[in-house]
Short mmCIF file of C-alpha atoms in Angstrom, two decimals:
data_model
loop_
_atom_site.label_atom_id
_atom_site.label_comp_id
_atom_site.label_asym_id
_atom_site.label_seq_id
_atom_site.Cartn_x
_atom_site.Cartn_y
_atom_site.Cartn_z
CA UNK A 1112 113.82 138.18 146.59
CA UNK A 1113 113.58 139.72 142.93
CA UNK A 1114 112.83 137.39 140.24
CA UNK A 1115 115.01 137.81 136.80
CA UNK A 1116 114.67 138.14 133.69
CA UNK A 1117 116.34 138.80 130.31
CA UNK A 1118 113.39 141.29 129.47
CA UNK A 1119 110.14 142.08 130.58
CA UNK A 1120 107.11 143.55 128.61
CA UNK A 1121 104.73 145.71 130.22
CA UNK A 1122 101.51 145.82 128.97
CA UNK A 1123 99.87 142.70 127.35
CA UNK A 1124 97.14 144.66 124.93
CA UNK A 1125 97.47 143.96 121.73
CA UNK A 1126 100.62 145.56 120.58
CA UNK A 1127 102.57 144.29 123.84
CA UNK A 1128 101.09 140.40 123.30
CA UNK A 1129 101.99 140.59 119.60
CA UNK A 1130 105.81 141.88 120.75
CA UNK A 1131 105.69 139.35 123.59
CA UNK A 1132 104.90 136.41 120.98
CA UNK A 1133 107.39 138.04 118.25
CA UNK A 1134 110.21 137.35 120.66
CA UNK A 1135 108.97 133.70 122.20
CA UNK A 1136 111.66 131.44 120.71
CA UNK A 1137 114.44 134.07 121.31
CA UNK A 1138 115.79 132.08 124.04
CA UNK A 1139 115.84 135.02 126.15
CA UNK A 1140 114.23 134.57 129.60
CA UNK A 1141 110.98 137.18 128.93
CA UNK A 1142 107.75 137.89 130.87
CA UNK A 1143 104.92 139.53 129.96
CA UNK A 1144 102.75 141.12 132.59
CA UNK A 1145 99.52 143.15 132.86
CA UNK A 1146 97.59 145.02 135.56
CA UNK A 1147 94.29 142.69 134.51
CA UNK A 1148 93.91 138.79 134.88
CA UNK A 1149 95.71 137.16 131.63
CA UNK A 1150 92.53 135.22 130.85
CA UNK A 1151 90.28 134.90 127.71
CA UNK A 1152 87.92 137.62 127.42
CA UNK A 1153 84.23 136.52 127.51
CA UNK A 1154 82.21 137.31 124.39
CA UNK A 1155 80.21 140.29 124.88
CA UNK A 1156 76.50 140.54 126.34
CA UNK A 1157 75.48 143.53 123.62
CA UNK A 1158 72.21 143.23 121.97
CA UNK A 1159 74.15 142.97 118.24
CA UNK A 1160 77.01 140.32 119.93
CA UNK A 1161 79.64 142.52 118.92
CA UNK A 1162 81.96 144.54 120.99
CA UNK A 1163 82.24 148.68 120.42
CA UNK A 1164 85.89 148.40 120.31
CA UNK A 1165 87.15 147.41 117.16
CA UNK A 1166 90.58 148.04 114.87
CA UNK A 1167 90.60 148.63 110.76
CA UNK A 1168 93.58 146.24 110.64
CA UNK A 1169 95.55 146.52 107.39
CA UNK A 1170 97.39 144.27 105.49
CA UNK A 1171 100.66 144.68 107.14
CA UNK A 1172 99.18 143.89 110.74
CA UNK A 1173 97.43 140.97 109.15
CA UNK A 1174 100.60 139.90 108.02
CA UNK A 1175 101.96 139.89 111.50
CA UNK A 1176 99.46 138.23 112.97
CA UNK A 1177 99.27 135.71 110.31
CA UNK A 1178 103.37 135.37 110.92
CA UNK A 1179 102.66 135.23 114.99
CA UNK A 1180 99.52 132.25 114.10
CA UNK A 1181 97.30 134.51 115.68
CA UNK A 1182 95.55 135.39 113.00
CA UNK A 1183 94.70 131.79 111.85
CA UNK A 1184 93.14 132.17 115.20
CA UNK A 1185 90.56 134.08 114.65
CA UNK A 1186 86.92 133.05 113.72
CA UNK A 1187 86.35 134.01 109.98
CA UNK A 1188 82.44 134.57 110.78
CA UNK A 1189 84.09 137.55 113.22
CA UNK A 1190 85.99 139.30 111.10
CA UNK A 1191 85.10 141.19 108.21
CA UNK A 1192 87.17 142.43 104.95
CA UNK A 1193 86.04 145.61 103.44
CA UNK A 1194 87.17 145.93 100.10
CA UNK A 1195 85.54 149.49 99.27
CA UNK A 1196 85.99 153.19 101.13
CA UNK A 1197 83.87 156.04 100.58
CA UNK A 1198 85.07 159.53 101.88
CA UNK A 1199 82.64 162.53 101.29
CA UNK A 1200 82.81 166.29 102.84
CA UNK A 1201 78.96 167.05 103.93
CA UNK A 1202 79.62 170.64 102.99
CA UNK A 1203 80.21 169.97 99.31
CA UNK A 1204 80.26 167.94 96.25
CA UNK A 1205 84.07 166.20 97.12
CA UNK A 1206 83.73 162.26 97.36
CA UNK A 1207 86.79 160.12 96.74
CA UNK A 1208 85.67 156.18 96.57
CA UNK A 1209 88.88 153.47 97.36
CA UNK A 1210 88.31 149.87 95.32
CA UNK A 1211 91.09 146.88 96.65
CA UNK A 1212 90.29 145.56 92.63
CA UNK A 1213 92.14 149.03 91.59
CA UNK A 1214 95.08 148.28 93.59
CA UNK A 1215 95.02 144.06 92.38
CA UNK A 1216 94.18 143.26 95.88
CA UNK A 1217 91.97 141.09 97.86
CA UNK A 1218 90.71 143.49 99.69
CA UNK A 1219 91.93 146.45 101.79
CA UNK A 1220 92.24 145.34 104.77
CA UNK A 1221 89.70 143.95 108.07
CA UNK A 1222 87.53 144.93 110.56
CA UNK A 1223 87.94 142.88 113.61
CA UNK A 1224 87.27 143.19 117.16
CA UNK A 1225 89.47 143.92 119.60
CA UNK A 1226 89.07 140.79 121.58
CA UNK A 1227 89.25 138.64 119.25
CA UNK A 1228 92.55 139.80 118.30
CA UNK A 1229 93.36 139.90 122.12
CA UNK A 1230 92.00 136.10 122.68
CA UNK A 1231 94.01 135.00 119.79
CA UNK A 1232 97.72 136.41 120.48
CA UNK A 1233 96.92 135.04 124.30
CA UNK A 1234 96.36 131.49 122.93
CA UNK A 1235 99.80 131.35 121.05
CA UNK A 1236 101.30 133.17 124.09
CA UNK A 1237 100.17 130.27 126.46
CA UNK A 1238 101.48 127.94 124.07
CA UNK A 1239 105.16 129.08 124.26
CA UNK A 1240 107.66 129.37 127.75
CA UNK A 1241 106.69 133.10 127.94
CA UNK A 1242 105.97 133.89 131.78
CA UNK A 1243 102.26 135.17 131.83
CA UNK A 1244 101.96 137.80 134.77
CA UNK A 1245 98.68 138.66 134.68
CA UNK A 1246 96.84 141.19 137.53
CA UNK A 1247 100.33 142.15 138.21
CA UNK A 1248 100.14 146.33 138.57
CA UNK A 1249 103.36 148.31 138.87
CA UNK A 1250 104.07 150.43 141.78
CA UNK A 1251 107.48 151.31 141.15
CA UNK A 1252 110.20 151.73 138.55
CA UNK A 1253 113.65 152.03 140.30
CA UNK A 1254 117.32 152.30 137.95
CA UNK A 1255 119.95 149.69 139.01
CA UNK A 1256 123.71 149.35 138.16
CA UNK A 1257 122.26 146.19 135.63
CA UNK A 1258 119.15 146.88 134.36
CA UNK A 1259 115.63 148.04 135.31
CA UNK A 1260 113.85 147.02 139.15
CA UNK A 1261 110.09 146.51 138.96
CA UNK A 1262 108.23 147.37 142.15
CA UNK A 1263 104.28 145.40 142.06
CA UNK A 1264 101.94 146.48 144.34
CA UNK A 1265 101.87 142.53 145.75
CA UNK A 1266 106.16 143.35 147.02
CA UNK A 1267 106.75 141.31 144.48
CA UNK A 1268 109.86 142.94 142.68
CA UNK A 1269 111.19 141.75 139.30
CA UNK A 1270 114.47 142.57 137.21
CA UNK A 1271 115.30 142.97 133.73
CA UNK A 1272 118.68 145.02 131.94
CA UNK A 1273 115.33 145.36 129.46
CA UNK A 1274 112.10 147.14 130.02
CA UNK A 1275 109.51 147.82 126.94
CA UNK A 1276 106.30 149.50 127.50
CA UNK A 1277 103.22 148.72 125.87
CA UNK A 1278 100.46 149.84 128.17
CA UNK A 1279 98.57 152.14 126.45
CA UNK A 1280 97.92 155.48 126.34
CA UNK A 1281 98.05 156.45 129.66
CA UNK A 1282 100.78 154.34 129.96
CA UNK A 1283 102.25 154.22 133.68
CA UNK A 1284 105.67 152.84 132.69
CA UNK A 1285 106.32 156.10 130.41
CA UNK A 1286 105.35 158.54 133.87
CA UNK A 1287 107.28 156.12 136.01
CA UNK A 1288 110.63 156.21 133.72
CA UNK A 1289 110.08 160.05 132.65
CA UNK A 1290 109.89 160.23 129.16
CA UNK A 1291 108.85 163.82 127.86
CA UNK A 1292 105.74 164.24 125.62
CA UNK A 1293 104.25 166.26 123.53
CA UNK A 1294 100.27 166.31 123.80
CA UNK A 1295 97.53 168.53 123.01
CA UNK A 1296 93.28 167.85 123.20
CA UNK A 1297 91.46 167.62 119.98
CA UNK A 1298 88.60 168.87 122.34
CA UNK A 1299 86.42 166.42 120.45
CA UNK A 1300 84.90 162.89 121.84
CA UNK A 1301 84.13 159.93 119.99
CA UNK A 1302 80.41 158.22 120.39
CA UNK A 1303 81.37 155.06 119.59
CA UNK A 1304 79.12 151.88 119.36
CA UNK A 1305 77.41 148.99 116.70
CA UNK A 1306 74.56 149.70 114.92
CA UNK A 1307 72.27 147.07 113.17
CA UNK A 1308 71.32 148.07 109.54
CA UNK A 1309 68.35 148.06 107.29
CA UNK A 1310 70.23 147.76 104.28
CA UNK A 1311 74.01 145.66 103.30
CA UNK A 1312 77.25 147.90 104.03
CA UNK A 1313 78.26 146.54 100.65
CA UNK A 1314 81.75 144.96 101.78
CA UNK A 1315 82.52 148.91 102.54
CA UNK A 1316 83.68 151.72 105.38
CA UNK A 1317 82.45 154.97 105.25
CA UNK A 1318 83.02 157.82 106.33
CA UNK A 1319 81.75 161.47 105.89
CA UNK A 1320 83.24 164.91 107.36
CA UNK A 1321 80.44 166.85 108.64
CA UNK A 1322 81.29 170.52 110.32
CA UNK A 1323 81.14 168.33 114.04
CA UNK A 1324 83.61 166.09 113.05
CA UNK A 1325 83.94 162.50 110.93
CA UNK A 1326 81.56 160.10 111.44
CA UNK A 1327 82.68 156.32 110.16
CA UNK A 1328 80.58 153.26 109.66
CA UNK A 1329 82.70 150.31 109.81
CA UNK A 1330 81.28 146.81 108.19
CA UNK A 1331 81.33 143.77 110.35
CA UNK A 1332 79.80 140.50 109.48
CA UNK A 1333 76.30 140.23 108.74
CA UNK A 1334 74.48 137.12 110.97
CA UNK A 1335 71.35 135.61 110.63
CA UNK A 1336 70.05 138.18 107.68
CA UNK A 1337 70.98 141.42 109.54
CA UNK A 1338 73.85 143.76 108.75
CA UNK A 1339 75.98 145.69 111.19
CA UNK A 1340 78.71 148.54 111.34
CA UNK A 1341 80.45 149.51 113.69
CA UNK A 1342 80.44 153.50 114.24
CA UNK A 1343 82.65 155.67 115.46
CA UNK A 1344 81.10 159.42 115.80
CA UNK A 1345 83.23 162.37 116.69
CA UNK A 1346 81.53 165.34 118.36
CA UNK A 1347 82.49 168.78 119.91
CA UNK A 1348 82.32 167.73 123.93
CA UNK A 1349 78.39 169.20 123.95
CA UNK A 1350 77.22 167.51 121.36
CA UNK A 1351 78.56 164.52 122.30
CA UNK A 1352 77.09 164.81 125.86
CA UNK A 1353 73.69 165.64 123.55
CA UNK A 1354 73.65 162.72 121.80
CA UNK A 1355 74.98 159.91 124.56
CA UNK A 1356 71.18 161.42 126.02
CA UNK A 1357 69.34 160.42 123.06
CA UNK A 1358 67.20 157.55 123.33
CA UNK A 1359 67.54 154.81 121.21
CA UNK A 1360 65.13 155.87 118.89
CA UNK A 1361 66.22 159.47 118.59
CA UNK A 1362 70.12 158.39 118.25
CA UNK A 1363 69.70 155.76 115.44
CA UNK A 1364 67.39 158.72 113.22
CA UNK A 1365 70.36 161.59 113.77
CA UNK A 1366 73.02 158.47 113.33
CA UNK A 1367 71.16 157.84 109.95
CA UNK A 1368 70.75 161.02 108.88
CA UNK A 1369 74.42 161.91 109.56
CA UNK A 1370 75.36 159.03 106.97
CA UNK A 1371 72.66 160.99 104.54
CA UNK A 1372 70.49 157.54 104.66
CA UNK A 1373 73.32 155.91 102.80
CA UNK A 1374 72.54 152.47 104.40
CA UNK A 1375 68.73 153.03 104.87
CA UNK A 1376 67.53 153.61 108.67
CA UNK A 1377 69.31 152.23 111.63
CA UNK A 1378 67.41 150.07 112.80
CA UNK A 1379 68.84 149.27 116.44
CA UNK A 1380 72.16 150.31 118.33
CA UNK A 1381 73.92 148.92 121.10
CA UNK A 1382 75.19 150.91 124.54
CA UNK A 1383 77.07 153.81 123.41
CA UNK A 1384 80.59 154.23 125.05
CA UNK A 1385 82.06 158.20 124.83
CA UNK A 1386 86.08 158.84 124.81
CA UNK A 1387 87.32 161.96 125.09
CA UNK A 1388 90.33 161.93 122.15
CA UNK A 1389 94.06 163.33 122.65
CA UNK A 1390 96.62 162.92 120.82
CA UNK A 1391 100.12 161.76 122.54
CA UNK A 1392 103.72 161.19 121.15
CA UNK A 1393 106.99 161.07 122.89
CA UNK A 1394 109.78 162.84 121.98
CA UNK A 1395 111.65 160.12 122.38
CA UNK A 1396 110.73 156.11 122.33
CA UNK A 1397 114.17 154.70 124.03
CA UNK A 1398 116.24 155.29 127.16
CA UNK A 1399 119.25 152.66 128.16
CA UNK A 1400 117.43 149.58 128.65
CA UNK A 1401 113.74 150.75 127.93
CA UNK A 1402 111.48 151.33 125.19
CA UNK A 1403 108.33 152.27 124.42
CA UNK A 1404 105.43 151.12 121.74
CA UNK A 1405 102.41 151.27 120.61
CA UNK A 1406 100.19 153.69 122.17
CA UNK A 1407 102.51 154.20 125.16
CA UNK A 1408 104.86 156.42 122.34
CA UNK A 1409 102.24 157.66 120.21
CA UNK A 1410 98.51 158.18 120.29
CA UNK A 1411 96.25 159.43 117.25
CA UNK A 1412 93.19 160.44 115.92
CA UNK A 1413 90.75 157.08 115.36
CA UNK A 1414 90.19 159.28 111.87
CA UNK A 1415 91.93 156.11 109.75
CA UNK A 1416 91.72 153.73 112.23
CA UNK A 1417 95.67 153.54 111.96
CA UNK A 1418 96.63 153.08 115.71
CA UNK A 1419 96.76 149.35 116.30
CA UNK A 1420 98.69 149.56 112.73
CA UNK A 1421 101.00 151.70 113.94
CA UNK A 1422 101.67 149.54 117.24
CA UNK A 1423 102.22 146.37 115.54
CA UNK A 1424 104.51 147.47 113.19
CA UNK A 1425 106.39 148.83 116.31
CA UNK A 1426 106.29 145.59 117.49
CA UNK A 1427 107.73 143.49 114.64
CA UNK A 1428 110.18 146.62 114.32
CA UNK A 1429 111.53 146.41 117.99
CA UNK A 1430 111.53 142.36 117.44
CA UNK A 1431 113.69 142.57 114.75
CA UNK A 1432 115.96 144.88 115.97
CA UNK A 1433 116.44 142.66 119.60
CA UNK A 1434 116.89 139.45 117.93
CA UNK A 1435 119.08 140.60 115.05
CA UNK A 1436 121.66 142.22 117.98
CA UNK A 1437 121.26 139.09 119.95
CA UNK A 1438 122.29 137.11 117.07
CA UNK A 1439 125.48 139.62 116.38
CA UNK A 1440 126.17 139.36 120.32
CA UNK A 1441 125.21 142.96 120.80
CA UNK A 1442 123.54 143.79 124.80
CA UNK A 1443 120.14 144.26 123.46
CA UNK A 1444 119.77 147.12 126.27
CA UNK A 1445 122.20 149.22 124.97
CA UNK A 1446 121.11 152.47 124.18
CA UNK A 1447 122.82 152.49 120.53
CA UNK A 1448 120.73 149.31 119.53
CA UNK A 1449 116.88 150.75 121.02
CA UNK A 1450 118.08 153.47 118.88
CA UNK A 1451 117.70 151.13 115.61
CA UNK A 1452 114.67 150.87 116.24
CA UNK A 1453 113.82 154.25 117.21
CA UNK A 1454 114.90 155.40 114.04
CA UNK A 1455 113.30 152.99 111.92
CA UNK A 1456 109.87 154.20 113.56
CA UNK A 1457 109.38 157.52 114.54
CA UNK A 1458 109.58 159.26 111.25
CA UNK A 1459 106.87 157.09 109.81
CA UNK A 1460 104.36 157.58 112.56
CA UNK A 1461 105.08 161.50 112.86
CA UNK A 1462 104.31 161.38 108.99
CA UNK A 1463 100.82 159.65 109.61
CA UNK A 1464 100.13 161.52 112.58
CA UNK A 1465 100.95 164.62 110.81
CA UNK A 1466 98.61 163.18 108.12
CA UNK A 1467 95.78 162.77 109.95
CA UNK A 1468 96.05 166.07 111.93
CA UNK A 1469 96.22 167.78 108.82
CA UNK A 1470 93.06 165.93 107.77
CA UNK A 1471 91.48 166.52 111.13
CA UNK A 1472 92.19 170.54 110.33
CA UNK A 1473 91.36 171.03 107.55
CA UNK A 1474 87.47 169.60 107.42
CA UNK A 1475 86.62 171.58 110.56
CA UNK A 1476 87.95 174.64 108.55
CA UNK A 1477 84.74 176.70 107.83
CA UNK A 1478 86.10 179.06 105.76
CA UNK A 1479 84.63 179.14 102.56
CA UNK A 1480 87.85 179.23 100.62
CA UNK A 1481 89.28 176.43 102.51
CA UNK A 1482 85.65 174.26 101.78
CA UNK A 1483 86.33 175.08 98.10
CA UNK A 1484 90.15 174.04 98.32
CA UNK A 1485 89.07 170.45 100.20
CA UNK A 1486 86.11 170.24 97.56
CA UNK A 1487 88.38 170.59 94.69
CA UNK A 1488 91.08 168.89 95.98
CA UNK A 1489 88.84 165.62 96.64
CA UNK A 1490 87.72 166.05 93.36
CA UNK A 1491 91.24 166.16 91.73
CA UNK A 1492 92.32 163.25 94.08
CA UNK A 1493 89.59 161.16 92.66
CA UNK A 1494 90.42 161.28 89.12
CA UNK A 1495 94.44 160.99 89.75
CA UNK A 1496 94.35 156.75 89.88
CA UNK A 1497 98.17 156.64 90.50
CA UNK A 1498 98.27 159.18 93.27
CA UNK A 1499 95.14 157.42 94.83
CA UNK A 1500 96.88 153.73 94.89
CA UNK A 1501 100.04 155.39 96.03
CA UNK A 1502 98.18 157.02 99.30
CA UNK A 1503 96.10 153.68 99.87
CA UNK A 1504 99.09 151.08 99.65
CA UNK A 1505 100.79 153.42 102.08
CA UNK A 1506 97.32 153.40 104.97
CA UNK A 1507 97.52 149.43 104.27
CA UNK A 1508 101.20 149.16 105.36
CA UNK A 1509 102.28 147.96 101.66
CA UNK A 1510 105.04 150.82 101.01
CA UNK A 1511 108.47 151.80 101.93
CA UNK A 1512 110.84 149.64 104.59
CA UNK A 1513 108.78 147.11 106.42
CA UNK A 1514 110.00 144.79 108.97
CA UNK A 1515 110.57 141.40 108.10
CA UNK A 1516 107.58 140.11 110.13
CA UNK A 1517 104.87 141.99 108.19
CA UNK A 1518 106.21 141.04 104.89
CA UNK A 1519 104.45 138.46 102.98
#
């Protein structure tokens, strides 16, 4: 027996559960299933309270959430707006500082953890008819004459005409159905983990390019009169591998001293989690009757923290697209209507992938022209207030065409 379904979402991370909620009162018959138990996640055991994995959320994904009542979800004492960025090259003078006041904004955008976010789209979830398939792993992904068969590895099988894959990176959906992708290693890992500070983050992220790689301090809510960051570190593979064998002691001095002290000494640091980091993006998001999202299409550098951004604006996109061609009568599995939304996405996250690679490049260039150029050119950025605004309404998802759903 197959159980059916108008659509079924694969993947219930972040992006998937935000899609999933995005399309609850479409009347369409839609489940949303995952290879883990679709349960709260605990709060974490770490010595700080805070979990490693976190997302710089921007306005637009705010917006979403706020549109999905997720957001309202979320404990204000666990989320943190930074309303300040500091970007300096360690080999140089170049420093480029970001202030949400110059841009007549709040702030520019959050730092929130990613189960928080997670624990709040799963509350409005089990609030609406949305079938909740949790610890439910694919197996199989077999073509049919209406639609898309879903082998589990319980027998169970399900059917949809419409399959959409949000499972992340290594997404198994995308190697079941055979999209093509492009892919290359940064050969660099991030050391990622929280850090408890001697001194306030001032309401700010930083982040300064040393020859290794960036290294980013990301505020999160100070408790009880201590001050934390989050920190994500990338390293060439060996020193990585060096400094995951640091003791504590030994890893919060190099950790300071790679800010340059700009927060006083570390004081403490939780576990430290290593990910090797690749970059992934298919060259195409759509076949009849599946898509892709999210990190299952595209994968970038954590440079900008502009993944989970990326995702849920894939995610209102692909919304808006199904229920607008639902509403004209269209077969939302068609081929020409996945397209829409195809379209509407892929040039904007090439662009910001192609950003961020450039980035990447060109502060590991040693070449002492090139340090001069980057130098200069930070310098010149700086002082050009229009061209600065420009670039930081664009990273907080307030320029060009947005879907409807991150619009305030």
């Amino acid at each position: 027996m197959q159980q059916r379904y108008d659509l079924i979402v694969v993947g219930a991370g972040m992006v998937g559960s935000a899609l999933a909620c995005a399309l609850a009162d479409s009347g369409l018959r839609l489940a949303l299933l995952d290879a883990q138990p679709l349960q709260p996640l605990p709060e974490p055991a770490s010595g700080s309270g805070y979990d490693p994995r976190v997302s710089a959320l921007s306005a637009a994904s705010e917006q979403i959430l706020r549109a999905l009542g997720a957001w309202q979800l979320i404990p204000a004492a666990r989320r943190c707006a930074y309303r300040h960025m500091c970007v300096w090259d360690a080999e140089g003078t170049g420093e480029v500082q970001f202030d949400a006041h110059a841009l007549s904004e709040p702030r520019l955008g959050h730092i929130v953890e990613n189960w928080q976010v997670q624990n709040a789209l799963l509350s409005v979830l089990q609030g609406s008819s949305i079938e909740l398939l949790g610890a439910s792993r694919v197996r199989g992904l077999v073509r049919e004459e209406d639609g898309w068969r879903l082998n589990l590895e319980d027998g169970r099988q399900l059917h949809a005409p419409l399959v959409l894959g949000a499972d992340g990176a290594r997404s198994q959906l995308r190697e079941l159905a055979g999209f093509t992708m492009r892919e290359w290693d940064y050969l660099h890992h991030a050391v990622v983990t929280t850090v408890e500070l001697s001194e306030p983050h001032q309401d700010t992220a930083w982040q300064r390019f040393l020859p290794s790689g960036p290294l980013a301090f990301l505020p999160l809510p100070s408790r009880d009169g201590k001050h934390y960051c989050s920190i994500v570190w990338s390293l060439l593979p060996e020193a990585a591998e060096q400094v995951m064998a640091l003791d504590d002691k030994a890893f919060c001095t190099a950790l300071g001293e790679a800010l340059e002290c700009r927060l006083g000494p570390v004081l403490a640091a939780d576990r430290r989690v290593c990910i090797p980091l690749r970059q992934r993006h298919a060259k195409r998001y759509v076949m009849p009757g599946l898509a892709l999202l999210g990190d299952a299409a595209h994968s970038i550098h954590p440079l900008a923290g502009q993944g989970v951004n990326l995702g849920f604006l894939d995610a209102a996109q692909l919304a808006e697209v199904l229920l607008a061609a639902r509403e004209r009568g269209e077969n939302i599995a068609d081929l020409a209507v996945l397209e829409r939304y195809e379209r509407a996405r892929m040039g904007n996250n090439l662009a910001v992938m192609a950003a961020m690679e450039g980035f990447e490049r060109l502060f590991h260039a040693d070449a002492l022209p090139l340090r001069w150029l980057r130098n200069t050119g930070m310098q010149l950025f700086e002082h050009a207030p229009r061209l600065k605004a420009g670039v930081m309404r664009q990273a907080m998802g307030l320029g060009g065409e947005l879907p409807s759903l991150a619009r305030s």
